[in-house]
DNA sequence: CAACCGTCAAGAGCGGTGCTCTCGGTTTTG
DNA sequence: CAAAACCGAGAGCACCGCTCTTGACGGTTG
């Protein structure tokens, strides 16, 4: 397997080229991109694509994985670039980074967070990169608690079954994070997703010309709910 | 035009039958339902469908309109059935009604709130019924303010451009509602959409077996943010 | 009563889709 | 150098939305 580097290289290049063209088609055709159209753009015949991707769904999966990584990178980079002690600044930075990426790549965002493609079932390999953005967001709460800048809500506000469920999530991703705080962090993530989706998919935009400021205010409301200090 | 009532009746029945079968297909095929398959189920030839719907998109539009009305009816009925003075009870009732309808009709929900169908552009006739659910939800705040059970947040927490945008929305749908309260109400609506979408589309469900309790707690958090009395 | 004309289902056909299989030609490998 | 692996092209299958034409049916009207 060491000697076939040339073949492997040109093959990898071809795979990248296919993905690149497919990504371009994604912007216009949405989730129902056409293998034949991609092949046409590459000057190939449709059946040749099957040498590189066993099916259209596998090509979609590759694009989804890349999109998750790109979003995760953008979000984590925004968090890393902010002042680690400025919790609210980090919160807004992460939210804005997710929104910016979504606005710059609406088709990819729709692929990740839109209604699922009818016949398509996302493989398990996508579950791990999908959790990077929310983990980054809620990670701010973990850091804030460790720094003493955040006081957890009363634990008894959670019904027992919810607390138990959240305890498992906390054990896996945020050891030591109180469940009630995790619940609020997940509310923030849900809100972030809702805001971006409404802006991208919905028609509410007409009535809200100042979308940047509205977005910041709404994410700020969630920061208030969490208790992030001003 | 008075005498052809028989023709009109059988025609209306046919339209209903087509929509019914299409709705059934929607559950399995999602947004890309097939006219030919619908025609097959009806024992017709595909071209016959075009006597009743000028295109596939028009059939989709009809289904979307029906779905909006069904959701709006469910939400408004839940609000009307609750004690008008129990703001928190109404809030939870409306949220639960929306979620229940979505869980019972996931394909229709995806059609309404999922990623838009690539080539499809929703006509303007859908914009009015689309606003019934959020208007119902935020209407609880209007009633609460009128009853003196709700104190509006400080008005200066809103940046001026956002306040101006929200003022126009308030003038159109909730005259007299303070902008800061409207902002919180819209945050609740965004959260509701995010919660339902995550449950329907996402894979977070695995880690949260107690979805009913989680949903209630998350919507309760938003009620807290709004200031709805316990 | 009969002619008429709108409505309807059916069929053929166009260009498109994902996908499979076979066939040659090239490249890498043993 | 021969064998094996790889690759692109092409034909073909079944499906799709949509258009156009044809023939039959049946209320409306002269």
Short mmCIF file of C-alpha atoms (C1' of nucleotides) in Angstrom, two decimals:
data_model
loop_
_atom_site.label_atom_id
_atom_site.label_comp_id
_atom_site.label_asym_id
_atom_site.label_seq_id
_atom_site.Cartn_x
_atom_site.Cartn_y
_atom_site.Cartn_z
CA UNK A 1 0.00 0.00 0.00
CA UNK A 2 3.08 2.20 0.07
CA UNK A 3 3.89 2.08 -3.62
CA UNK A 4 0.51 3.06 -5.01
CA UNK A 5 0.85 6.63 -3.85
CA UNK A 6 0.42 8.09 -7.31
CA UNK A 7 -2.85 6.36 -8.01
CA UNK A 8 -4.08 7.14 -4.53
CA UNK A 9 -3.16 10.78 -4.95
CA UNK A 10 -4.96 11.32 -8.22
CA UNK A 11 -7.88 9.41 -6.80
CA UNK A 12 -8.02 11.62 -3.72
CA UNK A 13 -7.81 14.66 -5.99
CA UNK A 14 -10.70 13.38 -8.03
CA UNK A 15 -12.76 12.85 -4.88
CA UNK A 16 -12.03 16.40 -3.79
CA UNK A 17 -12.96 17.72 -7.21
CA UNK A 18 -16.27 15.88 -7.17
CA UNK A 19 -17.05 17.21 -3.72
CA UNK A 20 -16.14 20.71 -4.77
CA UNK A 21 -18.46 20.66 -7.77
CA UNK A 22 -21.17 19.03 -5.70
CA UNK A 23 -20.84 21.72 -3.06
CA UNK A 24 -21.32 24.31 -5.78
CA UNK A 25 -24.43 22.58 -7.03
CA UNK A 26 -25.71 22.32 -3.48
CA UNK A 27 -26.01 26.08 -3.30
CA UNK A 28 -28.58 26.16 -6.09
CA UNK A 29 -30.25 22.77 -6.10
CA UNK A 30 -30.38 22.18 -2.40
CA UNK A 31 -30.46 18.66 -1.07
CA UNK A 32 -31.58 17.15 -4.35
CA UNK A 33 -28.40 17.69 -6.23
CA UNK A 34 -27.94 15.60 -9.34
CA UNK A 35 -25.09 13.17 -9.84
CA UNK A 36 -25.48 13.55 -13.56
CA UNK A 37 -25.15 17.31 -13.38
CA UNK A 38 -22.02 17.00 -11.27
CA UNK A 39 -20.60 14.50 -13.75
CA UNK A 40 -21.45 16.81 -16.63
CA UNK A 41 -19.58 19.68 -15.01
CA UNK A 42 -16.58 17.42 -14.67
CA UNK A 43 -16.76 16.25 -18.26
CA UNK A 44 -17.48 12.72 -17.18
CA UNK A 45 -20.27 10.27 -17.55
CA UNK A 46 -22.57 9.78 -14.58
CA UNK A 47 -21.56 6.19 -14.02
CA UNK A 48 -17.94 7.25 -13.54
CA UNK A 49 -18.90 8.98 -10.30
CA UNK A 50 -19.71 5.60 -8.85
CA UNK A 51 -16.01 4.72 -8.95
CA UNK A 52 -15.55 7.27 -6.18
CA UNK A 53 -18.83 7.32 -4.30
CA UNK A 54 -20.90 4.18 -4.04
CA UNK A 55 -24.13 6.16 -4.12
CA UNK A 56 -25.54 9.65 -4.11
CA UNK A 57 -26.24 9.35 -0.41
CA UNK A 58 -22.58 8.67 0.29
CA UNK A 59 -21.65 11.82 -1.57
CA UNK A 60 -24.18 13.69 0.54
CA UNK A 61 -22.71 12.16 3.67
CA UNK A 62 -19.25 13.36 2.70
CA UNK A 63 -20.57 16.86 2.19
CA UNK A 64 -22.40 16.74 5.51
CA UNK A 65 -19.27 15.66 7.34
CA UNK A 66 -17.26 18.45 5.76
CA UNK A 67 -19.95 20.97 6.65
CA UNK A 68 -20.06 19.84 10.27
CA UNK A 69 -16.31 20.19 10.49
CA UNK A 70 -16.36 23.63 8.92
CA UNK A 71 -19.05 24.83 11.31
CA UNK A 72 -17.29 23.26 14.27
CA UNK A 73 -14.02 24.88 13.29
CA UNK A 74 -15.63 28.29 12.88
CA UNK A 75 -17.38 28.07 16.22
CA UNK A 76 -14.37 26.81 18.14
CA UNK A 77 -12.10 29.37 16.52
CA UNK A 78 -14.44 32.17 17.54
CA UNK A 79 -14.48 30.89 21.10
CA UNK A 80 -10.72 30.55 21.22
CA UNK A 81 -10.22 34.06 19.87
CA UNK A 82 -12.31 35.66 22.60
CA UNK A 83 -11.12 36.60 26.07
CA UNK A 84 -11.54 33.37 28.03
CA UNK A 85 -12.66 35.26 31.12
CA UNK A 86 -15.30 37.29 29.28
CA UNK A 87 -18.11 34.79 29.35
CA UNK A 88 -20.68 36.99 27.70
CA UNK A 89 -18.23 37.98 25.01
CA UNK A 90 -17.52 34.33 24.30
CA UNK A 91 -21.24 33.56 24.22
CA UNK A 92 -21.90 36.23 21.64
CA UNK A 93 -18.79 35.30 19.67
CA UNK A 94 -19.87 31.68 19.38
CA UNK A 95 -23.43 32.59 18.45
CA UNK A 96 -22.31 35.09 15.85
CA UNK A 97 -19.81 32.64 14.39
CA UNK A 98 -22.50 30.02 13.94
CA UNK A 99 -24.84 32.53 12.33
CA UNK A 100 -22.13 33.92 10.05
CA UNK A 101 -21.19 30.48 8.86
CA UNK A 102 -24.83 29.61 8.23
CA UNK A 103 -25.46 32.81 6.28
CA UNK A 104 -22.33 32.19 4.22
CA UNK A 105 -23.25 28.55 3.57
CA UNK A 106 -27.04 28.35 3.62
CA UNK A 107 -27.25 25.16 1.60
CA UNK A 108 -24.82 23.35 3.86
CA UNK A 109 -26.67 24.62 6.93
CA UNK A 110 -29.93 23.36 5.48
CA UNK A 111 -28.29 20.01 4.92
CA UNK A 112 -27.20 19.83 8.55
CA UNK A 113 -30.18 21.31 10.35
CA UNK A 114 -33.05 21.30 7.87
CA UNK A 115 -35.70 18.69 7.43
CA UNK A 116 -34.06 15.34 6.79
CA UNK A 117 -33.81 14.10 3.23
CA UNK A 118 -36.65 11.58 2.92
CA UNK A 119 -34.81 8.41 1.98
CA UNK A 120 -31.55 9.41 3.59
CA UNK A 121 -30.39 8.19 6.98
CA UNK A 122 -27.32 9.90 8.36
CA UNK A 123 -24.65 7.39 9.35
CA UNK A 124 -23.23 7.25 12.84
CA UNK A 125 -20.02 8.93 11.75
CA UNK A 126 -21.87 12.23 11.66
CA UNK A 127 -23.01 12.14 15.27
CA UNK A 128 -19.67 13.11 16.80
CA UNK A 129 -18.87 16.19 14.66
CA UNK A 130 -22.49 17.26 15.04
CA UNK A 131 -21.96 17.76 18.74
CA UNK A 132 -18.99 20.08 18.52
CA UNK A 133 -20.97 23.33 18.18
CA UNK A 134 -23.33 22.76 21.11
CA UNK A 135 -20.50 21.43 23.24
CA UNK A 136 -18.52 24.56 22.52
CA UNK A 137 -21.44 26.74 23.47
CA UNK A 138 -22.26 24.95 26.70
CA UNK A 139 -18.56 24.72 27.46
CA UNK A 140 -18.70 28.43 28.19
CA UNK A 141 -20.96 27.67 31.13
CA UNK A 142 -18.57 25.04 32.41
CA UNK A 143 -15.72 27.53 32.34
CA UNK A 144 -17.85 30.21 33.92
CA UNK A 145 -18.80 27.93 36.77
CA UNK A 146 -15.18 26.96 37.30
CA UNK A 147 -14.20 30.63 37.40
CA UNK A 148 -16.89 31.38 39.93
CA UNK A 149 -18.60 33.84 37.64
CA UNK A 150 -21.71 31.74 37.32
CA UNK A 151 -24.08 30.57 40.00
CA UNK A 152 -26.10 27.47 39.16
CA UNK A 153 -29.89 27.73 39.36
CA UNK A 154 -31.64 25.86 42.18
CA UNK A 155 -31.39 22.16 41.44
CA UNK A 156 -34.94 21.46 42.53
CA UNK A 157 -36.36 23.34 39.54
CA UNK A 158 -35.75 20.24 37.45
CA UNK A 159 -38.18 17.32 37.45
CA UNK A 160 -36.36 14.18 38.48
CA UNK A 161 -36.51 12.33 35.12
CA UNK A 162 -35.17 15.37 33.29
CA UNK A 163 -32.42 15.79 35.87
CA UNK A 164 -31.40 12.16 35.43
CA UNK A 165 -31.29 12.46 31.65
CA UNK A 166 -29.27 15.63 31.82
CA UNK A 167 -26.94 14.07 34.39
CA UNK A 168 -25.92 11.47 31.82
CA UNK A 169 -25.21 14.12 29.23
CA UNK A 170 -23.25 16.13 31.76
CA UNK A 171 -21.24 13.07 32.72
CA UNK A 172 -20.30 12.48 29.10
CA UNK A 173 -19.47 16.00 28.03
CA UNK A 174 -19.41 18.38 30.98
CA UNK A 175 -18.42 16.53 34.15
CA UNK A 176 -19.39 18.50 37.20
CA UNK A 177 -21.80 20.85 35.45
CA UNK A 178 -25.04 21.14 37.42
CA UNK A 179 -27.99 19.77 35.51
CA UNK A 180 -30.06 22.93 35.85
CA UNK A 181 -27.27 24.93 34.26
CA UNK A 182 -26.92 22.40 31.47
CA UNK A 183 -30.63 22.70 30.82
CA UNK A 184 -30.30 26.44 30.39
CA UNK A 185 -27.28 26.00 28.14
CA UNK A 186 -29.20 23.62 25.93
CA UNK A 187 -32.02 26.14 25.82
CA UNK A 188 -29.49 28.62 24.50
CA UNK A 189 -28.36 26.20 21.83
CA UNK A 190 -31.95 25.50 20.84
CA UNK A 191 -32.58 29.22 20.61
CA UNK A 192 -29.50 29.73 18.48
CA UNK A 193 -30.65 27.04 16.08
CA UNK A 194 -34.13 28.51 15.96
CA UNK A 195 -32.89 32.01 15.28
CA UNK A 196 -30.63 30.96 12.43
CA UNK A 197 -33.22 28.65 10.92
CA UNK A 198 -35.91 31.31 11.01
CA UNK A 199 -33.61 33.80 9.36
CA UNK A 200 -32.54 31.35 6.68
CA UNK A 201 -35.78 29.51 6.00
CA UNK A 202 -38.53 31.74 7.27
CA UNK A 203 -40.17 34.82 5.99
CA UNK A 204 -39.95 36.78 9.22
CA UNK A 205 -37.01 38.68 7.85
CA UNK A 206 -39.15 41.18 6.03
CA UNK A 207 -40.44 42.69 9.22
CA UNK A 208 -37.01 42.72 10.84
CA UNK A 209 -34.56 44.65 8.69
CA UNK A 210 -32.01 44.99 11.50
CA UNK A 211 -31.20 41.34 11.74
CA UNK A 212 -27.75 41.66 13.26
CA UNK A 213 -29.01 43.69 16.18
CA UNK A 214 -32.07 41.49 16.63
CA UNK A 215 -29.88 38.40 16.67
CA UNK A 216 -27.56 39.87 19.27
CA UNK A 217 -30.45 40.92 21.45
CA UNK A 218 -32.13 37.54 21.31
CA UNK A 219 -28.94 35.65 22.11
CA UNK A 220 -28.36 38.20 24.85
CA UNK A 221 -31.73 37.31 26.33
CA UNK A 222 -30.61 33.71 26.58
CA UNK A 223 -27.38 34.83 28.21
CA UNK A 224 -29.54 36.63 30.76
CA UNK A 225 -31.55 33.49 31.36
CA UNK A 226 -28.34 31.55 31.93
CA UNK A 227 -27.02 34.22 34.23
CA UNK A 228 -23.92 35.22 32.32
CA UNK A 229 -22.56 38.40 33.93
CA UNK A 230 -22.61 41.62 31.94
CA UNK B 1 -72.82 28.96 -13.02
CA UNK B 2 -75.67 27.88 -10.77
CA UNK B 3 -76.60 24.81 -12.72
CA UNK B 4 -73.22 23.10 -12.85
CA UNK B 5 -73.24 22.34 -9.16
CA UNK B 6 -73.05 18.62 -9.82
CA UNK B 7 -69.88 18.96 -11.81
CA UNK B 8 -68.40 21.27 -9.22
CA UNK B 9 -69.25 18.84 -6.45
CA UNK B 10 -67.63 15.80 -7.99
CA UNK B 11 -64.69 17.94 -8.92
CA UNK B 12 -64.27 19.21 -5.36
CA UNK B 13 -64.49 15.63 -4.16
CA UNK B 14 -61.79 14.58 -6.54
CA UNK B 15 -59.55 17.40 -5.34
CA UNK B 16 -60.07 16.31 -1.75
CA UNK B 17 -59.29 12.72 -2.67
CA UNK B 18 -56.06 13.71 -4.38
CA UNK B 19 -55.02 15.80 -1.41
CA UNK B 20 -55.83 12.97 0.95
CA UNK B 21 -53.70 10.47 -0.94
CA UNK B 22 -50.93 13.04 -1.34
CA UNK B 23 -50.99 13.67 2.39
CA UNK B 24 -50.52 9.96 2.94
CA UNK B 25 -47.59 9.85 0.57
CA UNK B 26 -46.12 12.88 2.27
CA UNK B 27 -45.60 10.87 5.42
CA UNK B 28 -43.22 8.48 3.71
CA UNK B 29 -41.73 10.38 0.79
CA UNK B 30 -41.41 13.76 2.40
CA UNK B 31 -41.39 16.85 0.29
CA UNK B 32 -40.55 15.00 -2.89
CA UNK B 33 -43.81 13.18 -3.29
CA UNK B 34 -44.54 11.82 -6.71
CA UNK B 35 -47.55 12.81 -8.76
CA UNK B 36 -47.35 9.53 -10.58
CA UNK B 37 -47.48 7.56 -7.35
CA UNK B 38 -50.50 9.54 -6.19
CA UNK B 39 -52.19 8.93 -9.51
CA UNK B 40 -51.41 5.23 -9.30
CA UNK B 41 -53.03 5.02 -5.88
CA UNK B 42 -56.11 6.64 -7.33
CA UNK B 43 -56.22 4.31 -10.33
CA UNK B 44 -55.61 7.18 -12.68
CA UNK B 45 -52.94 8.15 -15.10
CA UNK B 46 -50.51 10.84 -13.99
CA UNK B 47 -51.65 13.35 -16.56
CA UNK B 48 -55.15 13.25 -15.15
CA UNK B 49 -53.95 14.93 -11.98
CA UNK B 50 -53.20 18.04 -14.00
CA UNK B 51 -56.92 18.53 -14.51
CA UNK B 52 -57.11 19.38 -10.83
CA UNK B 53 -53.72 20.84 -9.97
CA UNK B 54 -51.80 22.82 -12.56
CA UNK B 55 -48.49 21.54 -11.21
CA UNK B 56 -46.90 19.58 -8.44
CA UNK B 57 -46.01 22.76 -6.64
CA UNK B 58 -49.65 23.80 -6.54
CA UNK B 59 -50.53 20.51 -4.92
CA UNK B 60 -47.78 21.13 -2.39
CA UNK B 61 -49.13 24.61 -1.76
CA UNK B 62 -52.57 23.22 -1.09
CA UNK B 63 -51.13 20.76 1.41
CA UNK B 64 -49.10 23.50 3.06
CA UNK B 65 -52.15 25.71 3.45
CA UNK B 66 -54.14 22.88 4.98
CA UNK B 67 -51.31 22.10 7.35
CA UNK B 68 -51.02 25.70 8.48
CA UNK B 69 -54.72 25.80 9.15
CA UNK B 70 -54.63 22.54 11.07
CA UNK B 71 -51.76 23.71 13.23
CA UNK B 72 -53.38 27.08 13.76
CA UNK B 73 -56.64 25.47 14.75
CA UNK B 74 -54.94 23.12 17.18
CA UNK B 75 -52.98 25.90 18.80
CA UNK B 76 -55.90 28.30 19.08
CA UNK B 77 -58.19 25.58 20.38
CA UNK B 78 -55.71 24.72 23.11
CA UNK B 79 -55.46 28.36 24.09
CA UNK B 80 -59.21 28.77 24.12
CA UNK B 81 -59.70 25.67 26.24
CA UNK B 82 -57.38 26.91 28.96
CA UNK B 83 -58.29 29.23 31.81
CA UNK B 84 -57.85 32.70 30.29
CA UNK B 85 -56.48 34.09 33.52
CA UNK B 86 -53.90 31.33 33.96
CA UNK B 87 -51.18 32.73 31.76
CA UNK B 88 -48.65 30.03 32.45
CA UNK B 89 -51.23 27.35 31.87
CA UNK B 90 -52.11 28.89 28.52
CA UNK B 91 -48.43 29.15 27.61
CA UNK B 92 -47.86 25.48 28.28
CA UNK B 93 -51.10 24.51 26.58
CA UNK B 94 -50.18 26.32 23.39
CA UNK B 95 -46.66 24.93 23.36
CA UNK B 96 -47.87 21.41 24.00
CA UNK B 97 -50.53 21.70 21.32
CA UNK B 98 -47.98 22.75 18.74
CA UNK B 99 -45.66 19.92 19.72
CA UNK B 100 -48.44 17.35 19.72
CA UNK B 101 -49.59 18.40 16.28
CA UNK B 102 -46.03 18.25 14.99
CA UNK B 103 -45.42 14.80 16.43
CA UNK B 104 -48.69 13.58 14.95
CA UNK B 105 -47.95 15.12 11.55
CA UNK B 106 -44.17 15.16 11.18
CA UNK B 107 -44.19 15.34 7.39
CA UNK B 108 -46.53 18.31 7.37
CA UNK B 109 -44.46 20.01 10.02
CA UNK B 110 -41.33 19.47 7.95
CA UNK B 111 -43.13 20.97 5.00
CA UNK B 112 -43.99 24.07 7.00
CA UNK B 113 -40.86 24.60 9.05
CA UNK B 114 -38.15 22.49 7.45
CA UNK B 115 -35.63 23.53 4.88
CA UNK B 116 -37.43 24.99 1.87
CA UNK B 117 -37.98 22.80 -1.16
CA UNK B 118 -35.27 23.91 -3.61
CA UNK B 119 -37.31 24.97 -6.61
CA UNK B 120 -40.42 25.82 -4.66
CA UNK B 121 -41.39 29.33 -3.62
CA UNK B 122 -44.29 29.59 -1.22
CA UNK B 123 -46.99 31.93 -2.53
CA UNK B 124 -48.17 34.92 -0.55
CA UNK B 125 -51.38 33.17 0.43
CA UNK B 126 -49.38 31.15 2.95
CA UNK B 127 -48.01 34.10 4.86
CA UNK B 128 -51.20 34.91 6.76
CA UNK B 129 -52.03 31.42 8.12
CA UNK B 130 -48.36 31.00 8.95
CA UNK B 131 -48.61 33.76 11.51
CA UNK B 132 -51.49 32.34 13.47
CA UNK B 133 -49.45 30.12 15.82
CA UNK B 134 -46.92 32.77 16.88
CA UNK B 135 -49.66 35.36 17.19
CA UNK B 136 -51.57 33.04 19.47
CA UNK B 137 -48.51 32.45 21.61
CA UNK B 138 -47.54 36.10 21.95
CA UNK B 139 -51.19 37.00 22.45
CA UNK B 140 -50.88 35.43 25.88
CA UNK B 141 -48.45 38.18 26.79
CA UNK B 142 -50.84 40.85 25.55
CA UNK B 143 -53.61 39.44 27.72
CA UNK B 144 -51.28 39.11 30.66
CA UNK B 145 -50.24 42.71 30.39
CA UNK B 146 -53.83 43.84 30.16
CA UNK B 147 -54.69 41.82 33.26
CA UNK B 148 -51.83 43.37 35.16
CA UNK B 149 -50.19 40.00 35.72
CA UNK B 150 -47.18 40.87 33.63
CA UNK B 151 -44.68 43.66 34.07
CA UNK B 152 -42.84 44.69 30.92
CA UNK B 153 -39.04 44.58 31.00
CA UNK B 154 -37.15 47.89 30.98
CA UNK B 155 -37.58 49.45 27.58
CA UNK B 156 -33.97 50.60 27.39
CA UNK B 157 -32.71 47.05 27.14
CA UNK B 158 -33.56 47.15 23.43
CA UNK B 159 -31.24 48.76 20.91
CA UNK B 160 -33.10 51.45 19.03
CA UNK B 161 -33.23 49.79 15.60
CA UNK B 162 -34.58 46.59 17.11
CA UNK B 163 -37.12 48.55 19.11
CA UNK B 164 -38.30 50.32 15.96
CA UNK B 165 -38.65 47.06 14.03
CA UNK B 166 -40.56 45.44 16.86
CA UNK B 167 -42.76 48.49 17.19
CA UNK B 168 -44.03 47.95 13.67
CA UNK B 169 -44.80 44.32 14.39
CA UNK B 170 -46.54 45.29 17.60
CA UNK B 171 -48.57 47.92 15.79
CA UNK B 172 -49.77 45.34 13.28
CA UNK B 173 -50.57 42.45 15.59
CA UNK B 174 -50.34 43.49 19.25
CA UNK B 175 -51.17 47.16 19.62
CA UNK B 176 -49.94 48.49 22.91
CA UNK B 177 -47.59 45.62 23.66
CA UNK B 178 -44.22 46.94 24.82
CA UNK B 179 -41.44 46.10 22.43
CA UNK B 180 -39.24 44.48 25.07
CA UNK B 181 -42.06 42.12 25.97
CA UNK B 182 -42.69 41.33 22.32
CA UNK B 183 -39.00 40.49 21.94
CA UNK B 184 -39.25 37.99 24.78
CA UNK B 185 -42.40 36.51 23.31
CA UNK B 186 -40.72 36.03 19.98
CA UNK B 187 -37.84 34.38 21.78
CA UNK B 188 -40.36 31.95 23.21
CA UNK B 189 -41.74 31.22 19.77
CA UNK B 190 -38.25 30.69 18.39
CA UNK B 191 -37.51 28.35 21.26
CA UNK B 192 -40.70 26.41 20.65
CA UNK B 193 -39.81 25.96 17.00
CA UNK B 194 -36.28 24.90 17.91
CA UNK B 195 -37.45 22.36 20.47
CA UNK B 196 -39.92 20.73 18.11
CA UNK B 197 -37.51 20.73 15.19
CA UNK B 198 -34.73 19.19 17.24
CA UNK B 199 -37.06 16.49 18.48
CA UNK B 200 -38.38 15.73 15.00
CA UNK B 201 -35.26 16.15 12.90
CA UNK B 202 -32.36 15.79 15.25
CA UNK B 203 -30.72 12.92 16.96
CA UNK B 204 -30.66 14.45 20.40
CA UNK B 205 -33.62 12.34 21.39
CA UNK B 206 -31.50 9.32 22.22
CA UNK B 207 -29.96 11.01 25.20
CA UNK B 208 -33.28 12.43 26.39
CA UNK B 209 -35.80 9.64 26.85
CA UNK B 210 -38.14 11.82 28.93
CA UNK B 211 -39.05 14.16 26.13
CA UNK B 212 -42.38 15.32 27.50
CA UNK B 213 -40.87 16.48 30.76
CA UNK B 214 -37.87 18.02 29.01
CA UNK B 215 -40.14 19.92 26.66
CA UNK B 216 -42.25 21.25 29.50
CA UNK B 217 -39.20 22.33 31.44
CA UNK B 218 -37.63 24.11 28.47
CA UNK B 219 -40.81 25.97 27.61
CA UNK B 220 -41.15 26.76 31.31
CA UNK B 221 -37.71 28.35 31.21
CA UNK B 222 -38.93 30.68 28.49
CA UNK B 223 -42.02 31.46 30.54
CA UNK B 224 -39.65 32.44 33.34
CA UNK B 225 -37.69 34.68 31.00
CA UNK B 226 -40.90 36.37 29.96
CA UNK B 227 -42.00 36.76 33.53
CA UNK B 228 -45.18 34.71 33.46
CA UNK B 229 -46.31 34.23 37.08
CA UNK B 230 -46.28 30.77 38.55
"C1'" DC C 1 -84.95 16.00 -28.92
"C1'" DA C 2 -80.60 16.88 -30.71
"C1'" DA C 3 -76.56 19.45 -31.26
"C1'" DC C 4 -72.95 21.43 -28.68
"C1'" DC C 5 -69.10 22.19 -25.90
"C1'" DG C 6 -66.67 21.95 -21.59
"C1'" DT C 7 -64.64 18.34 -18.82
"C1'" DC C 8 -62.36 14.25 -18.23
"C1'" DA C 9 -59.11 10.02 -18.48
"C1'" DA C 10 -55.86 7.99 -21.27
"C1'" DG C 11 -51.78 7.48 -23.98
"C1'" DA C 12 -47.49 8.76 -26.17
"C1'" DG C 13 -43.58 11.32 -25.71
"C1'" DC C 14 -39.69 14.60 -23.98
"C1'" DG C 15 -35.90 15.34 -21.06
"C1'" DG C 16 -34.45 14.43 -16.67
"C1'" DT C 17 -33.02 11.31 -12.51
"C1'" DG C 18 -30.25 7.27 -9.69
"C1'" DC C 19 -28.21 3.16 -10.50
"C1'" DT C 20 -26.28 -1.37 -12.71
"C1'" DC C 21 -23.69 -3.81 -15.87
"C1'" DT C 22 -20.52 -4.66 -19.53
"C1'" DC C 23 -16.82 -3.41 -22.37
"C1'" DG C 24 -12.28 -1.73 -23.63
"C1'" DG C 25 -8.07 0.78 -22.23
"C1'" DT C 26 -4.65 2.25 -18.91
"C1'" DT C 27 -1.86 1.82 -14.89
"C1'" DT C 28 0.10 -0.50 -11.10
"C1'" DT C 29 1.80 -4.67 -9.18
"C1'" DG C 30 4.11 -9.24 -8.63
"C1'" DC D 1 6.42 -9.14 -18.92
"C1'" DA D 2 2.12 -10.93 -17.56
"C1'" DA D 3 -1.56 -10.52 -14.16
"C1'" DA D 4 -4.39 -7.75 -11.49
"C1'" DA D 5 -6.47 -3.63 -10.32
"C1'" DC D 6 -8.48 0.50 -11.74
"C1'" DC D 7 -10.99 3.66 -14.62
"C1'" DG D 8 -14.15 5.96 -18.07
"C1'" DA D 9 -17.59 5.25 -21.53
"C1'" DG D 10 -21.86 3.53 -23.02
"C1'" DA D 11 -26.23 1.11 -23.00
"C1'" DG D 12 -30.03 0.13 -20.41
"C1'" DC D 13 -33.69 -0.07 -16.57
"C1'" DA D 14 -37.23 2.08 -13.97
"C1'" DC D 15 -38.64 6.16 -12.28
"C1'" DC D 16 -39.84 11.28 -12.35
"C1'" DG D 17 -42.59 16.06 -13.81
"C1'" DC D 18 -44.78 17.79 -17.50
"C1'" DT D 19 -46.96 18.56 -22.35
"C1'" DC D 20 -49.83 17.49 -26.03
"C1'" DT D 21 -53.32 15.01 -28.46
"C1'" DT D 22 -57.25 11.94 -28.75
"C1'" DG D 23 -61.63 10.11 -27.85
"C1'" DA D 24 -65.60 9.59 -24.75
"C1'" DC D 25 -68.99 11.31 -21.66
"C1'" DG D 26 -72.69 14.33 -20.19
"C1'" DG D 27 -74.98 18.65 -18.61
"C1'" DT D 28 -76.68 22.97 -21.17
"C1'" DT D 29 -78.96 25.09 -24.64
"C1'" DG D 30 -81.29 26.03 -29.14
#
